[in-house]
Amino acid sequence: MADQTTAVPLRMRPIDQLFVAFFVVNAVVVTYTVDVEQVVIDNPAQFAYPLWPPPPVVDLVHWYGRSFDPLLMARPAFWRMTIWIDILLFGPFYLAAIYAFVRSRAWIRTPALVWSGMMAANVSIILMEERYGVTASPHFGVVAGAYLPWLLAAVAIILRMRRADVFPRRRVAQEEEPR
């Protein structure tokens, strides 16, 4: 018998399952729904509903912005740039990460570390503006709580990707074929 190694399946990696769920929600809900609203609607005070996202999503985003997050409604240049980064860079990363985590592809390590650094920087800049900036939120605790998952995910991915051997492998005994 010869020993061989195989990747540990995703069903046996609960932390990676959480990462996959996070990437799916970000790709589908955040990046290509909520963020698209902020690109297609330049002025939330005066707009026509776009084809995408659906009007209830637009209304929810605007309600959140009016209620808690004036920065989201003001949409200054730096904010719009973070949205474009999300759509053009983070969205494709989320799709690649879903595949890589499900299929145990180690090539995701470098892109994941780059994403983590960029995400931590973006969220830190946004939170500073939300707290002390021109469009500071009167409900900073709510806004900080809303952004906290992305900051925590960035740190968690750095910790998850810190070793060169990204995805665990297990030994599998295999019978040798007769000669």
mmCIF file of C-alpha atoms in Angstrom:
data_model
loop_
_atom_site.group_PDB
_atom_site.id
_atom_site.type_symbol
_atom_site.label_atom_id
_atom_site.label_comp_id
_atom_site.label_asym_id
_atom_site.label_seq_id
_atom_site.Cartn_x
_atom_site.Cartn_y
_atom_site.Cartn_z
ATOM 1 C CA MET A 1 0.000 0.000 0.000
ATOM 2 C CA ALA A 2 1.121 3.533 -0.801
ATOM 3 C CA ASP A 3 0.128 6.556 1.212
ATOM 4 C CA GLN A 4 -1.302 9.546 -0.592
ATOM 5 C CA THR A 5 -2.560 12.903 0.658
ATOM 6 C CA THR A 6 -5.789 14.634 -0.194
ATOM 7 C CA ALA A 7 -7.317 17.930 0.833
ATOM 8 C CA VAL A 8 -9.556 17.927 3.885
ATOM 9 C CA PRO A 9 -13.086 18.488 2.526
ATOM 10 C CA LEU A 10 -14.834 21.780 3.233
ATOM 11 C CA ARG A 11 -17.494 19.996 5.300
ATOM 12 C CA MET A 12 -14.738 19.193 7.810
ATOM 13 C CA ARG A 13 -13.423 22.794 7.923
ATOM 14 C CA PRO A 14 -16.054 24.832 9.798
ATOM 15 C CA ILE A 15 -13.995 28.046 9.888
ATOM 16 C CA ASP A 16 -13.562 27.893 6.129
ATOM 17 C CA GLN A 17 -17.317 27.357 5.799
ATOM 18 C CA LEU A 18 -17.793 30.688 7.595
ATOM 19 C CA PHE A 19 -15.364 32.360 5.208
ATOM 20 C CA VAL A 20 -17.212 30.925 2.204
ATOM 21 C CA ALA A 21 -20.533 32.191 3.584
ATOM 22 C CA PHE A 22 -18.961 35.624 4.163
ATOM 23 C CA PHE A 23 -17.624 35.705 0.587
ATOM 24 C CA VAL A 24 -20.989 34.640 -0.870
ATOM 25 C CA VAL A 25 -22.920 37.303 1.061
ATOM 26 C CA ASN A 26 -20.390 39.937 0.042
ATOM 27 C CA ALA A 27 -20.420 39.000 -3.625
ATOM 28 C CA VAL A 28 -24.188 38.689 -3.979
ATOM 29 C CA VAL A 29 -25.636 41.148 -1.462
ATOM 30 C CA VAL A 30 -22.996 43.774 -0.732
ATOM 31 C CA THR A 31 -20.799 44.186 -3.803
ATOM 32 C CA TYR A 32 -23.192 43.524 -6.644
ATOM 33 C CA THR A 33 -26.368 44.831 -5.039
ATOM 34 C CA VAL A 34 -25.795 47.478 -2.333
ATOM 35 C CA ASP A 35 -22.611 48.876 -3.891
ATOM 36 C CA VAL A 36 -24.143 48.972 -7.357
ATOM 37 C CA GLU A 37 -26.856 51.242 -5.941
ATOM 38 C CA GLN A 38 -24.179 53.745 -4.954
ATOM 39 C CA VAL A 39 -22.699 53.739 -8.446
ATOM 40 C CA VAL A 40 -25.920 53.994 -10.434
ATOM 41 C CA ILE A 41 -27.532 56.594 -8.140
ATOM 42 C CA ASP A 42 -25.224 59.584 -7.943
ATOM 43 C CA ASN A 43 -27.585 61.767 -5.932
ATOM 44 C CA PRO A 44 -29.888 59.904 -3.507
ATOM 45 C CA ALA A 45 -31.926 63.090 -2.998
ATOM 46 C CA GLN A 46 -32.995 63.112 -6.662
ATOM 47 C CA PHE A 47 -33.013 59.937 -8.749
ATOM 48 C CA ALA A 48 -35.051 57.503 -10.805
ATOM 49 C CA TYR A 49 -35.025 53.845 -9.760
ATOM 50 C CA PRO A 50 -32.458 51.905 -11.816
ATOM 51 C CA LEU A 51 -32.953 48.482 -13.396
ATOM 52 C CA TRP A 52 -30.653 47.053 -10.714
ATOM 53 C CA PRO A 53 -30.795 46.905 -7.742
ATOM 54 C CA PRO A 54 -34.530 46.457 -7.101
ATOM 55 C CA PRO A 55 -36.431 49.432 -5.596
ATOM 56 C CA PRO A 56 -36.836 47.796 -2.145
ATOM 57 C CA VAL A 57 -33.032 47.469 -1.891
ATOM 58 C CA VAL A 58 -32.578 51.103 -2.963
ATOM 59 C CA ASP A 59 -35.148 52.165 -0.358
ATOM 60 C CA LEU A 60 -33.428 50.092 2.359
ATOM 61 C CA VAL A 61 -29.996 51.546 1.550
ATOM 62 C CA HIS A 62 -31.413 55.076 1.603
ATOM 63 C CA TRP A 63 -33.303 54.461 4.861
ATOM 64 C CA TYR A 64 -30.096 53.198 6.510
ATOM 65 C CA GLY A 65 -28.153 56.181 5.167
ATOM 66 C CA ARG A 66 -30.752 58.735 6.282
ATOM 67 C CA SER A 67 -31.181 57.066 9.671
ATOM 68 C CA PHE A 68 -27.586 56.286 10.606
ATOM 69 C CA ASP A 69 -24.940 56.924 7.943
ATOM 70 C CA PRO A 70 -24.766 60.410 6.387
ATOM 71 C CA LEU A 71 -21.468 59.480 4.690
ATOM 72 C CA LEU A 72 -23.284 56.867 2.609
ATOM 73 C CA MET A 73 -25.761 59.524 1.477
ATOM 74 C CA ALA A 74 -23.123 62.248 0.866
ATOM 75 C CA ARG A 75 -21.008 59.972 -1.340
ATOM 76 C CA PRO A 76 -17.823 62.062 -1.453
ATOM 77 C CA ALA A 77 -15.097 61.199 -3.966
ATOM 78 C CA PHE A 78 -13.073 58.969 -1.618
ATOM 79 C CA TRP A 79 -16.248 57.029 -0.723
ATOM 80 C CA ARG A 80 -17.123 56.456 -4.371
ATOM 81 C CA MET A 81 -13.561 55.198 -4.931
ATOM 82 C CA THR A 82 -13.987 52.611 -2.144
ATOM 83 C CA ILE A 83 -17.183 51.482 -3.857
ATOM 84 C CA TRP A 84 -15.390 51.106 -7.203
ATOM 85 C CA ILE A 85 -12.612 49.153 -5.478
ATOM 86 C CA ASP A 86 -15.270 46.878 -4.043
ATOM 87 C CA ILE A 87 -16.961 46.331 -7.404
ATOM 88 C CA LEU A 88 -13.848 45.987 -9.590
ATOM 89 C CA LEU A 89 -11.423 44.255 -7.204
ATOM 90 C CA PHE A 90 -13.177 42.805 -4.173
ATOM 91 C CA GLY A 91 -16.122 41.335 -6.112
ATOM 92 C CA PRO A 92 -13.893 39.202 -8.357
ATOM 93 C CA PHE A 93 -11.805 38.307 -5.300
ATOM 94 C CA TYR A 94 -14.920 37.027 -3.494
ATOM 95 C CA LEU A 95 -15.812 34.812 -6.453
ATOM 96 C CA ALA A 96 -12.251 33.460 -6.689
ATOM 97 C CA ALA A 97 -12.117 32.948 -2.913
ATOM 98 C CA ILE A 98 -15.361 30.975 -2.924
ATOM 99 C CA TYR A 99 -13.904 28.628 -5.524
ATOM 100 C CA ALA A 100 -10.501 28.412 -3.819
ATOM 101 C CA PHE A 101 -11.858 27.713 -0.341
ATOM 102 C CA VAL A 102 -14.344 25.116 -1.609
ATOM 103 C CA ARG A 103 -11.684 23.376 -3.756
ATOM 104 C CA SER A 104 -8.739 23.927 -1.339
ATOM 105 C CA ARG A 105 -6.644 25.960 -3.766
ATOM 106 C CA ALA A 106 -3.586 27.450 -2.072
ATOM 107 C CA TRP A 107 -3.107 30.121 -4.765
ATOM 108 C CA ILE A 108 -5.739 32.182 -2.914
ATOM 109 C CA ARG A 109 -3.265 32.967 -0.131
ATOM 110 C CA THR A 110 -1.622 36.019 -1.731
ATOM 111 C CA PRO A 111 -4.873 37.550 -3.058
ATOM 112 C CA ALA A 112 -6.474 36.951 0.356
ATOM 113 C CA LEU A 113 -3.645 38.740 2.137
ATOM 114 C CA VAL A 114 -3.843 41.644 -0.323
ATOM 115 C CA TRP A 115 -7.644 41.806 0.159
ATOM 116 C CA SER A 116 -7.192 41.789 3.940
ATOM 117 C CA GLY A 117 -4.792 44.715 3.898
ATOM 118 C CA MET A 118 -6.922 46.722 1.498
ATOM 119 C CA MET A 119 -10.111 45.971 3.407
ATOM 120 C CA ALA A 120 -8.592 46.883 6.779
ATOM 121 C CA ALA A 121 -7.307 50.165 5.320
ATOM 122 C CA ASN A 122 -10.632 51.033 3.654
ATOM 123 C CA VAL A 123 -12.687 50.273 6.751
ATOM 124 C CA SER A 124 -10.292 52.191 9.019
ATOM 125 C CA ILE A 125 -10.455 55.271 6.755
ATOM 126 C CA ILE A 126 -14.245 55.071 6.537
ATOM 127 C CA LEU A 127 -14.609 54.672 10.304
ATOM 128 C CA MET A 128 -12.367 57.699 10.922
ATOM 129 C CA GLU A 129 -14.587 59.764 8.620
ATOM 130 C CA GLU A 130 -17.722 58.349 10.243
ATOM 131 C CA ARG A 131 -16.424 59.380 13.687
ATOM 132 C CA TYR A 132 -14.601 62.673 13.116
ATOM 133 C CA GLY A 133 -15.179 63.768 9.529
ATOM 134 C CA VAL A 134 -17.355 66.299 7.791
ATOM 135 C CA THR A 135 -20.153 63.730 7.511
ATOM 136 C CA ALA A 136 -19.667 62.157 10.944
ATOM 137 C CA SER A 137 -22.476 59.875 11.992
ATOM 138 C CA PRO A 138 -24.617 60.899 14.961
ATOM 139 C CA HIS A 139 -25.020 57.146 15.530
ATOM 140 C CA PHE A 140 -21.381 56.098 15.385
ATOM 141 C CA GLY A 141 -21.961 52.959 17.471
ATOM 142 C CA VAL A 142 -24.483 51.622 14.949
ATOM 143 C CA VAL A 143 -22.255 52.466 11.991
ATOM 144 C CA ALA A 144 -19.146 51.027 13.652
ATOM 145 C CA GLY A 145 -21.100 47.861 14.415
ATOM 146 C CA ALA A 146 -22.165 47.644 10.769
ATOM 147 C CA TYR A 147 -18.542 47.905 9.558
ATOM 148 C CA LEU A 148 -16.983 45.735 12.249
ATOM 149 C CA PRO A 149 -17.567 42.399 10.423
ATOM 150 C CA TRP A 150 -15.334 43.524 7.534
ATOM 151 C CA LEU A 151 -12.550 44.644 9.843
ATOM 152 C CA LEU A 152 -12.773 41.389 11.809
ATOM 153 C CA ALA A 153 -12.886 39.353 8.587
ATOM 154 C CA ALA A 154 -9.729 41.083 7.344
ATOM 155 C CA VAL A 155 -7.901 40.185 10.568
ATOM 156 C CA ALA A 156 -9.311 36.642 10.515
ATOM 157 C CA ILE A 157 -8.159 36.091 6.925
ATOM 158 C CA ILE A 158 -4.663 37.327 7.803
ATOM 159 C CA LEU A 159 -4.576 34.828 10.667
ATOM 160 C CA ARG A 160 -6.015 32.059 8.467
ATOM 161 C CA MET A 161 -3.499 32.687 5.661
ATOM 162 C CA ARG A 162 -0.407 33.213 7.839
ATOM 163 C CA ARG A 163 1.100 29.807 7.004
ATOM 164 C CA ALA A 164 2.372 28.812 3.589
ATOM 165 C CA ASP A 165 0.444 25.524 3.845
ATOM 166 C CA VAL A 166 -2.994 27.115 3.585
ATOM 167 C CA PHE A 167 -5.316 24.116 3.327
ATOM 168 C CA PRO A 168 -4.804 21.062 5.527
ATOM 169 C CA ARG A 169 -4.250 17.696 3.922
ATOM 170 C CA ARG A 170 -4.810 14.215 5.261
ATOM 171 C CA ARG A 171 -3.179 10.894 4.499
ATOM 172 C CA VAL A 172 -5.238 8.364 2.635
ATOM 173 C CA ALA A 173 -4.136 4.756 2.284
ATOM 174 C CA GLN A 174 -4.394 3.480 -1.243
ATOM 175 C CA GLU A 175 -3.978 -0.068 -2.444
ATOM 176 C CA GLU A 176 -1.265 -0.650 -4.995
ATOM 177 C CA GLU A 177 -2.361 -2.085 -8.305
ATOM 178 C CA PRO A 178 -1.111 -5.587 -9.099
ATOM 179 C CA ARG A 179 1.862 -5.687 -11.459
#
